Tab-separated table of C-alpha atoms and ligand atoms in Angstrom:
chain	number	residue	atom	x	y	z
A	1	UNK	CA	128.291	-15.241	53.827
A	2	UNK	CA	128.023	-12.872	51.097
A	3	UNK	CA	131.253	-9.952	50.947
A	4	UNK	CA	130.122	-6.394	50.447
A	5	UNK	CA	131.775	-4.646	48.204
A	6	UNK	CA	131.498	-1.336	46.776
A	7	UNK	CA	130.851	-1.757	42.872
A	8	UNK	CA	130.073	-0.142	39.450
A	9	UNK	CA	128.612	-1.941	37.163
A	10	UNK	CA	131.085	-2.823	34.187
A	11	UNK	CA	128.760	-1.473	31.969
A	12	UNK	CA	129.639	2.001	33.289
A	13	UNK	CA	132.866	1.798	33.433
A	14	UNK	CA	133.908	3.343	30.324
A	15	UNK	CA	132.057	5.172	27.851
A	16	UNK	CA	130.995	3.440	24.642
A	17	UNK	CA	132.445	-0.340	25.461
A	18	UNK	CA	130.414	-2.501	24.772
A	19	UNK	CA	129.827	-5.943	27.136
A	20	UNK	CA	131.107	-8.651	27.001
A	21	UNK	CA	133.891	-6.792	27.778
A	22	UNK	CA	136.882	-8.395	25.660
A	23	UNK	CA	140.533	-7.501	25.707
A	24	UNK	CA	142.987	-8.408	23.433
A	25	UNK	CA	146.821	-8.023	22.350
A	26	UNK	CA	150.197	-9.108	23.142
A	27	UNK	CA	151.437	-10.940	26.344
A	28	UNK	CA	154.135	-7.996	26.401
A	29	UNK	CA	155.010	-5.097	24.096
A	30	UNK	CA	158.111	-5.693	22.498
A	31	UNK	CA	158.736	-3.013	19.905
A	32	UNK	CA	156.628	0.290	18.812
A	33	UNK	CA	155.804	-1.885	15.376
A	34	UNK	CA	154.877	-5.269	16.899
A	35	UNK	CA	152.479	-3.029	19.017
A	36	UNK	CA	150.697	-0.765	16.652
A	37	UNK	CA	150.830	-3.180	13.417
A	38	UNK	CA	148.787	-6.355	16.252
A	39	UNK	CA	146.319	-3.542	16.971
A	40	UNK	CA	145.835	-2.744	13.171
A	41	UNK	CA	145.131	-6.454	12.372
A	42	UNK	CA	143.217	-6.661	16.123
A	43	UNK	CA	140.732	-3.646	14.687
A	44	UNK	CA	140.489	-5.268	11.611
A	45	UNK	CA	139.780	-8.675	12.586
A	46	UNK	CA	137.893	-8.331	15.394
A	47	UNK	CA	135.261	-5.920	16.979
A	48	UNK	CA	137.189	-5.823	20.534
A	49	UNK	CA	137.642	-2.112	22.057
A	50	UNK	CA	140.141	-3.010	23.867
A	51	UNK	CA	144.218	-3.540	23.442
A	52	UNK	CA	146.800	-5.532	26.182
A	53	UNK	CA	150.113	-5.645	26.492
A	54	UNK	CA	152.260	-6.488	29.082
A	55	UNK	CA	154.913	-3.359	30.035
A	56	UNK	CA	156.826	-5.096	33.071
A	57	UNK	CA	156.741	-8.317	32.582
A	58	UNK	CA	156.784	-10.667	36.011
A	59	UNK	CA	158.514	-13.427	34.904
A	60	UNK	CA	158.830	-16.830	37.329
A	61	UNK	CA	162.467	-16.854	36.943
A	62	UNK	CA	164.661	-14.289	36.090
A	63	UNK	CA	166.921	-14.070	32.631
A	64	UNK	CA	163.651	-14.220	30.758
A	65	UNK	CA	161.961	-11.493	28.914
A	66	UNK	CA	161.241	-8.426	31.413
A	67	UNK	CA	159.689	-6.209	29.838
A	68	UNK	CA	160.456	-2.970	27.518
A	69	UNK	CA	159.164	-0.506	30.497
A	70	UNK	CA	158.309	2.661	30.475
A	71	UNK	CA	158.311	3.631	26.202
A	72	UNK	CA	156.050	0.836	26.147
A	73	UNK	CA	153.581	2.718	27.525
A	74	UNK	CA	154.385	5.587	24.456
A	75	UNK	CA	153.744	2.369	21.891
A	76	UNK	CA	150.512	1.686	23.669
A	77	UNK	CA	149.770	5.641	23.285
A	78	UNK	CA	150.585	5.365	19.564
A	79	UNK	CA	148.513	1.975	18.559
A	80	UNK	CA	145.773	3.854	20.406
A	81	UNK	CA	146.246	7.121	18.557
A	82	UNK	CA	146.163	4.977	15.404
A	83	UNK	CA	143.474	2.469	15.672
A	84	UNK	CA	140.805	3.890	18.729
A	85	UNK	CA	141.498	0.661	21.143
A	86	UNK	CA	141.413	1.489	24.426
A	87	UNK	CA	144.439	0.174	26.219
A	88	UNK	CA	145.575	-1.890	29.253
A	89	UNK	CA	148.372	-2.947	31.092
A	90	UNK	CA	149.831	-4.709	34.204
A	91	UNK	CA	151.016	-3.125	37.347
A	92	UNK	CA	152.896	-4.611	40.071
A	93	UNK	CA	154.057	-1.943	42.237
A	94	UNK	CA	153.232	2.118	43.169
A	95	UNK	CA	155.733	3.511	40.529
A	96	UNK	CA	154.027	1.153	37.513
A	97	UNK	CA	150.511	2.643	38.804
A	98	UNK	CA	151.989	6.068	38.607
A	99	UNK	CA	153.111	5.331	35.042
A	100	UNK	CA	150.499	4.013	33.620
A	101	UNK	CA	148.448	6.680	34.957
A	102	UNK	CA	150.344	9.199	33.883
A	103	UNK	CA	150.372	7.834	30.118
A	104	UNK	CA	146.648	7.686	30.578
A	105	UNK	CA	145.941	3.727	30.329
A	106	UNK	CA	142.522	2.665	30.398
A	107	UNK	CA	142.232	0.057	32.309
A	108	UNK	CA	144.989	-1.628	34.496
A	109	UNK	CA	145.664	-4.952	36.043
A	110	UNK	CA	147.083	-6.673	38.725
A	111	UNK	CA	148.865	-9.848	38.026
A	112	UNK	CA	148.819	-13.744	39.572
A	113	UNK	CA	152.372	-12.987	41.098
A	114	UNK	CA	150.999	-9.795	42.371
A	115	UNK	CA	147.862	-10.590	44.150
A	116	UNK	CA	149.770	-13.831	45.929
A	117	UNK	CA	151.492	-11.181	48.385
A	118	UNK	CA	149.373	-9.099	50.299
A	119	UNK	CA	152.214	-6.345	50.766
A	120	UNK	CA	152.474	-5.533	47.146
A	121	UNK	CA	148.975	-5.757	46.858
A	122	UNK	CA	147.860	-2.841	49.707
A	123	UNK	CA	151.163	-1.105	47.887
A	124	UNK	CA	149.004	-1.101	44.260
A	125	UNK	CA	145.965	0.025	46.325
A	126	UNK	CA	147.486	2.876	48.381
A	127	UNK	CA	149.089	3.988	44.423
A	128	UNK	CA	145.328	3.820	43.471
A	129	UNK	CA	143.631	6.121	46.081
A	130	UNK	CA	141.877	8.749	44.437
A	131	UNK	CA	142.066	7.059	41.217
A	132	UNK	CA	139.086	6.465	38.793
A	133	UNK	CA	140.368	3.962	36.524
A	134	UNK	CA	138.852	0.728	36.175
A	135	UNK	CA	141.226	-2.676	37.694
A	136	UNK	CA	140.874	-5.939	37.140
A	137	UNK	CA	142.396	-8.212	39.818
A	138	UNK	CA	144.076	-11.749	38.498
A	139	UNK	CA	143.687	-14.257	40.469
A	140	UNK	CA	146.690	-15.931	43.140
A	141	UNK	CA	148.551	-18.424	41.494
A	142	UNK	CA	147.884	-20.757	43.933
A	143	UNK	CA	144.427	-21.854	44.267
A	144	UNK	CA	143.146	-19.904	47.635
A	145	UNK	CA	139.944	-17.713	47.041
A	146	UNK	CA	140.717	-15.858	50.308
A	147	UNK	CA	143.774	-14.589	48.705
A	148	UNK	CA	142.081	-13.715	45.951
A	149	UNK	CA	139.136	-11.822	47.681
A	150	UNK	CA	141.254	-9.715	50.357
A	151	UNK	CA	143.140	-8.260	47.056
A	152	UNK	CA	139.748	-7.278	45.602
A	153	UNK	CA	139.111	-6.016	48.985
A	154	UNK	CA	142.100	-4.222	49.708
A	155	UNK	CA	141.658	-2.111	46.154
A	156	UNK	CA	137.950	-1.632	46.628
A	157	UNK	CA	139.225	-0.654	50.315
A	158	UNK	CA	141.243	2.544	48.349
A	159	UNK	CA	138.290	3.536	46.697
A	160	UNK	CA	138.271	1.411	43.419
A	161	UNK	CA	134.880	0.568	42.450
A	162	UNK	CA	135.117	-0.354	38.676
A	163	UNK	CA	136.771	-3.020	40.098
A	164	UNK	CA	136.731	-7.097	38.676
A	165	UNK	CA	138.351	-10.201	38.777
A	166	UNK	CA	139.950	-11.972	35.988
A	167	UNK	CA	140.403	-15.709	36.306
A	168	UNK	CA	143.699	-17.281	34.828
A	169	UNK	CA	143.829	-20.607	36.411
A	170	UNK	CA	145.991	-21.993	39.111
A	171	UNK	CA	149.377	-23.686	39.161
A	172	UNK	CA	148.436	-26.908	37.489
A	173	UNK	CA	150.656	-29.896	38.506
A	174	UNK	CA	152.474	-31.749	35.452
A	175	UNK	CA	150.896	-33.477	33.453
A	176	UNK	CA	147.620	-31.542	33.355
A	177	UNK	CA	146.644	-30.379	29.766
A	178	UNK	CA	146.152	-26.829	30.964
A	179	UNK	CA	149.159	-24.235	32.058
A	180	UNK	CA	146.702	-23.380	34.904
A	181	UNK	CA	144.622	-25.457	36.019
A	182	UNK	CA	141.048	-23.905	35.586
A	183	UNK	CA	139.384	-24.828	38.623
A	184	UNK	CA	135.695	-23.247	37.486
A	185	UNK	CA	134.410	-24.344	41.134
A	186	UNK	CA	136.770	-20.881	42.180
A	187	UNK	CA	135.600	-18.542	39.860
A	188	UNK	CA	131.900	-19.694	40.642
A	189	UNK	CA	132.469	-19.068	44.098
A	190	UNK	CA	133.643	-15.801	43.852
A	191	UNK	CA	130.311	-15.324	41.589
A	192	UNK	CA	128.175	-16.466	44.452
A	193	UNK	CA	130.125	-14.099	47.207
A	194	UNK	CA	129.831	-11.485	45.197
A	195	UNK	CA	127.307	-11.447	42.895
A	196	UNK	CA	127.546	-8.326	41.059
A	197	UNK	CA	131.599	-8.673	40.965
A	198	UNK	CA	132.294	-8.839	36.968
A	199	UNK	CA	135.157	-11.860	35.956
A	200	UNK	CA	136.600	-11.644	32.698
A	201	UNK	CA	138.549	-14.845	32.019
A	202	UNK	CA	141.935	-15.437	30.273
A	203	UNK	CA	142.064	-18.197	28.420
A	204	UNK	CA	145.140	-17.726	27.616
A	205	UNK	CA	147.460	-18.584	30.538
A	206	UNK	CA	144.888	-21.051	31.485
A	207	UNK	CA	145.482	-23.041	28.230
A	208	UNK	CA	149.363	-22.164	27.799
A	209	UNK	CA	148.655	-23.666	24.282
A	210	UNK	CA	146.965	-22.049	21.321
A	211	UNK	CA	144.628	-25.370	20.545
A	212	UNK	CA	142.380	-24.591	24.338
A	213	UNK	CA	141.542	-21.164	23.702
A	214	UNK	CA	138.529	-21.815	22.037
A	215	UNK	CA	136.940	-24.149	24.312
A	216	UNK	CA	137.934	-22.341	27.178
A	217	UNK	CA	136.568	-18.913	25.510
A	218	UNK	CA	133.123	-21.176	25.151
A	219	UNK	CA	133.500	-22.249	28.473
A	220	UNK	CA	133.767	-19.062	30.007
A	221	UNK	CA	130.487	-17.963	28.102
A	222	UNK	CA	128.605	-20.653	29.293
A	223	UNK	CA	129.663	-19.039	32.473
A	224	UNK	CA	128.048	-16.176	32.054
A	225	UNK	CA	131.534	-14.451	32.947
A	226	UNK	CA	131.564	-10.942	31.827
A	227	UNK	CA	134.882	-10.628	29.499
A	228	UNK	CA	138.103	-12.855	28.004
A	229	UNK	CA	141.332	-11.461	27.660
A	230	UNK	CA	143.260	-13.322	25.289
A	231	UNK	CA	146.871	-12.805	24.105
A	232	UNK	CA	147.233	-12.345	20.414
A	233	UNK	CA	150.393	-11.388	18.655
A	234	UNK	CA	151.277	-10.826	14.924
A	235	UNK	CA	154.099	-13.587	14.871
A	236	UNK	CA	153.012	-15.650	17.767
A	237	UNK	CA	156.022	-18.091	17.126
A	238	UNK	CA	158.049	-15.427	17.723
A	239	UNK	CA	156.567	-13.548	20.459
A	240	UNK	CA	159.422	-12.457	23.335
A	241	UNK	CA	156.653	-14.128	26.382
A	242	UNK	CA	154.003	-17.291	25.839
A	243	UNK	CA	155.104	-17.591	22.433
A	244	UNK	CA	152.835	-21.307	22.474
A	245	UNK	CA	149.834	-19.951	23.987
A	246	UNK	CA	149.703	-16.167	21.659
A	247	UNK	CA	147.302	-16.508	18.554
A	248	UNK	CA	147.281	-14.452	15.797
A	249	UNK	CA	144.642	-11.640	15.216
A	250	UNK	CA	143.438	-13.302	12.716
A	251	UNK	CA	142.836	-16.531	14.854
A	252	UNK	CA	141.658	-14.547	17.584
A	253	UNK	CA	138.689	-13.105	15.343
A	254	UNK	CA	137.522	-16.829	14.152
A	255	UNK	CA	137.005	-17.481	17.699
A	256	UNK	CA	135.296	-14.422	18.585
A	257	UNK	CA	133.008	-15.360	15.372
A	258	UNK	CA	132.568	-18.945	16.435
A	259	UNK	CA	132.261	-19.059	20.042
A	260	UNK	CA	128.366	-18.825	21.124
A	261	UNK	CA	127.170	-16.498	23.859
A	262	UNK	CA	123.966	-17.742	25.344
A	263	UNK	CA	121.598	-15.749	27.249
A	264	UNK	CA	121.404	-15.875	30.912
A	265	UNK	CA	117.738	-15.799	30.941
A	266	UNK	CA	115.095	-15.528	28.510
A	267	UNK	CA	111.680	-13.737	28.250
A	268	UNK	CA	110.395	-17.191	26.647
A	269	UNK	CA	107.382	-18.289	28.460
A	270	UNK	CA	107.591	-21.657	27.337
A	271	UNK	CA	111.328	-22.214	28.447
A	272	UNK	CA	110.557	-20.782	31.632
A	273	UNK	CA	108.019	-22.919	32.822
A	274	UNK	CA	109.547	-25.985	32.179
A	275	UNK	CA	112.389	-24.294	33.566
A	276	UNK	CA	110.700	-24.356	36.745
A	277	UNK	CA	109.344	-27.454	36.579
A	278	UNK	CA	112.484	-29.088	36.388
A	279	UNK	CA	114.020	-26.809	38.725
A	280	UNK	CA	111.283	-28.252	41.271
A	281	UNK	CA	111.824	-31.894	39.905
A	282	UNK	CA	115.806	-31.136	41.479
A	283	UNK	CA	114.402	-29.351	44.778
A	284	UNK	CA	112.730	-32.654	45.614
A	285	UNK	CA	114.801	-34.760	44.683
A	286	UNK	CA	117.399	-32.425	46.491
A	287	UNK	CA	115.071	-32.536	49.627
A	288	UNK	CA	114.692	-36.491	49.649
A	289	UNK	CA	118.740	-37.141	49.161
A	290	UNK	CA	119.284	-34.495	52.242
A	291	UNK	CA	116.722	-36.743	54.045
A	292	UNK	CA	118.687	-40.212	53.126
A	293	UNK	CA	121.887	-38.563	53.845
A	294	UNK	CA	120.486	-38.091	57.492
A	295	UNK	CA	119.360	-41.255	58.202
A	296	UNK	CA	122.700	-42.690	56.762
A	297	UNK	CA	124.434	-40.879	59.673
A	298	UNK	CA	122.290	-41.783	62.098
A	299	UNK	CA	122.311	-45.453	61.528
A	300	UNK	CA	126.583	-44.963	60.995
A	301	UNK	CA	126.268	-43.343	64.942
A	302	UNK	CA	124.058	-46.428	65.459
A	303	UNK	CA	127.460	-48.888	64.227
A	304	UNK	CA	129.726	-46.465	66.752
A	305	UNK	CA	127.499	-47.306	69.638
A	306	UNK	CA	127.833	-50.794	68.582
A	307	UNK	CA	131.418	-50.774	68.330
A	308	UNK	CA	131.962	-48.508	70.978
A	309	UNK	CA	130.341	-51.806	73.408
A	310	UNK	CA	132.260	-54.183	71.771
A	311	UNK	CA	135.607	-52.145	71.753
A	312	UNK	CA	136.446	-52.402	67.900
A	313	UNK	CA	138.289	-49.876	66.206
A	314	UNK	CA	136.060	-46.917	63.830
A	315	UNK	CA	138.125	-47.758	60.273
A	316	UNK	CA	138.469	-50.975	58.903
A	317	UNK	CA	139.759	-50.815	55.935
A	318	UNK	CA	138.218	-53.566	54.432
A	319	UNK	CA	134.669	-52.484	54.419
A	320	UNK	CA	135.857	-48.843	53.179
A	321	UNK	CA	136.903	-50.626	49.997
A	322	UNK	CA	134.366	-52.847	49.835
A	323	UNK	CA	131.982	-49.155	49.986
A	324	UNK	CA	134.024	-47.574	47.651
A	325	UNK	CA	134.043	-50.967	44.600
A	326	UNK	CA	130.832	-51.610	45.188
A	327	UNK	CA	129.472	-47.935	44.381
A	328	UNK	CA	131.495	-47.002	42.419
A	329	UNK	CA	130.232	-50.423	40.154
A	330	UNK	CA	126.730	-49.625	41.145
A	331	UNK	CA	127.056	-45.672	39.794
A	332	UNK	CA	129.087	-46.989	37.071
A	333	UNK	CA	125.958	-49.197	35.539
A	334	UNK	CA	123.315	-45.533	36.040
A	335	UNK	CA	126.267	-43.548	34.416
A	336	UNK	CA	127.647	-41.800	37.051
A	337	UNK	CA	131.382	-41.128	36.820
A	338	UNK	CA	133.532	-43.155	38.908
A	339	UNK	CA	135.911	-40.321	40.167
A	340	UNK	CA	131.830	-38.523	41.043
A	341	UNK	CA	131.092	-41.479	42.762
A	342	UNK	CA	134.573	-41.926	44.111
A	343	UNK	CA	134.355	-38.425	45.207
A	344	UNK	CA	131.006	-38.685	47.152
A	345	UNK	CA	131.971	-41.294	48.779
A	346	UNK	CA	134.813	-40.069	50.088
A	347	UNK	CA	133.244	-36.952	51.792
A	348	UNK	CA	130.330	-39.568	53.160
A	349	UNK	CA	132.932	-41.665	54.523
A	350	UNK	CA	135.401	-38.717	56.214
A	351	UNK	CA	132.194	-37.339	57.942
A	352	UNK	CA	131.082	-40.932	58.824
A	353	UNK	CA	133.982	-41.562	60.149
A	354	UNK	CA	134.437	-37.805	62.247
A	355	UNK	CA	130.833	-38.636	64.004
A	356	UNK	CA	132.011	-41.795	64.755
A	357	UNK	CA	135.098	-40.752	66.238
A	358	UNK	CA	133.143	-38.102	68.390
A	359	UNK	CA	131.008	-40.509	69.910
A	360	UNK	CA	133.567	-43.475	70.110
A	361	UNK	CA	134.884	-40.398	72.535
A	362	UNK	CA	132.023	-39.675	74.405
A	363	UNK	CA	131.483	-36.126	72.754
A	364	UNK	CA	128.485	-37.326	70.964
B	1	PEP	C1	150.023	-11.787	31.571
B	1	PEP	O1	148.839	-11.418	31.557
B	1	PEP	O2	150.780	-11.723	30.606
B	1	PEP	C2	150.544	-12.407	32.816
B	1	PEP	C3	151.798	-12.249	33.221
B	1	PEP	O3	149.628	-13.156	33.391
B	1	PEP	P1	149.516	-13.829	34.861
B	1	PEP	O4	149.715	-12.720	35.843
B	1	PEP	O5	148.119	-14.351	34.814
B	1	PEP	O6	150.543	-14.914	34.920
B	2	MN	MN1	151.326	-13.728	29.084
């Protein structure tokens, strides 16, 4: 079901900025002269309006860089003053709205450690009634999209409407290249929920390294997401927060030069037709593996009957990996992944094996 939400279009939000929308500075502000000489280089470099930098920093545990607070805010003032970037910041709680507000910041966020708790969430929207400054909601650490929506809600709920999300990954367990796991499949849903919802993406604390900016940046593009925000700093190595994962201005621009932005459609006649035509290639296709699927169950509630007569147990093991080997090998010789073809299977077998259980118990 599709989630109503009242929305401007990004392209209105501010005056003059142009879309994609793309943000970029340091994970946190850490002295008036780191601030204003990144934003030089960030204006020089690059064509992005608009600068970050992290005020009050939320840090996992504590004894770690917090934050400079409240002058921070003056530094932001300053680089602005100096260079034209627009700015934005994080906020966490009612005072940090009132803040940033008062020191005029452009646009404001809400972080992963914010929108996991829906207290300090409704806290940041009551701050924000009456407001007309543009928020862009991170999403949960944890990978729930319900989370995720009911904080967009909640702000949209205090009158917010140049309102977006911005998608930084989820907790990634170890051993996963990324800091945060990506998880696309999230950010896609949110798309479909709510279509005209803009998502800028941060590569950054999805990559937690400086070497997957780039192909996440591409990624994101591909994605048609509206925006990046990526962390740049003038000394990355010896940035006070995400040292590994900050780039240099300098970087930052060679990957706004090199990344491609496609189109999301095309007034090519050509590509549209055969656009279509393939598009109705996959709706039959689509139609006829729908149909199969069907007739798999029924012959599966066919086996529960059987067994059900001849009182034998639903699972046995055995033939579920015999299933699994044998196509898995067969997908493996048309080129279909095995962890696809693992996948698949899986779900076939779990809803096999539900219907089965249903009629084994006479609910059928
Ligand atoms: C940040 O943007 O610096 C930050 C703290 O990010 P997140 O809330 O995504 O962890
Ligand atoms: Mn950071």
């Amino acid at each position: 079901m599709k989630i109503d939400l009242n929305l401007t279009p990004m392209d209105q939000w501010i005056e003059g900025v142009k879309l994609p929308l793309i943000i970029g500075g340091p994970c946190s502000a850490e002295s008036e002269e780191q601030v204003c000489a990144t934003a030089k280089l960030i204006k020089e470099h690059t064509d992005i309006q608009i600068l970050r930098s992290g005020i009050w920093k939320p840090r996992t545990r504590p004894g770690s860089f917090e934050g400079i607070g409240v002058k921070g805010l003056q530094w932001l003032n300053k680089a602005k003053e100096e260079t034209g970037l627009l700015t934005a910041t994080e906020v966490a709680t009612p005072e940090h709205v009132e803040l940033a507000l008062k020191y005029e910041i452009d646009i404001l966020w809400v972080g992963a450690r914010t929108t996991v708790n829906p207290f300090s969430v409704q806290a940041v929207a009551d701050a924000l009634k009456g407001v007309d400054v543009p928020v862009l909601v991170k999403n949960p650490i944890n990978p729930d999209l319900a989370l995720w929506i009911g904080a967009l809600e909640r702000i949209n709920g205090a009158g917010v409407t140049k309102l977006g999300g911005i998608h930084r990954g989820f907790s990634a367990a170890t051993g996963s290249k990324y800091r945060n796991d990506p998880t696309w499949s999230i950010a896609i849903e949110l798309k479909r929920l709510i279509p005209d919802l803009p998502i800028v993406c941060d590569p950054s604390h999805i990559a937690g390294n400086r070497d997957l900016i780039e192909p996440i940046t591409q990624k994101a593009f591909d994605l048609q997401m509206e925006g990046v925000m990526i962390e740049s700093h003038l000394d990355p190595d010896n940035a006070l927060s995400d040292a590994k994962q900050q780039i240099t201005p300098q970087r930052l621009g060679e990957i706004l030069n090199d990344v491609v932005i496609r189109h999301g459609e095309s007034d090519n006649t050509d590509f549209e037709i055969k656009l279509k035509e393939l598009r109705s290639d996959i709706d039959k296709i689509d139609a006829e593996l729908i149909e199969t699927l069907a007739q798999r169950m029924k012959i599966a509630e066919k086996i529960a009957e059987h067994k059900k007569d001849n009182e034998i147990t639903i699972l046995q093991p055995g033939r579920y990996d015999e299933i699994m080997e044998n196509r898995v090998a067969q997908g493996k010789k048309v080129d279909l992944k095995e962890s696809f073809v693992h996948d698949l299977y899986e779900l076939i077998h779990d809803n096999s094996i539900k219907r089965q259980t249903a009629i084994m118990n006479g609910e059928g």
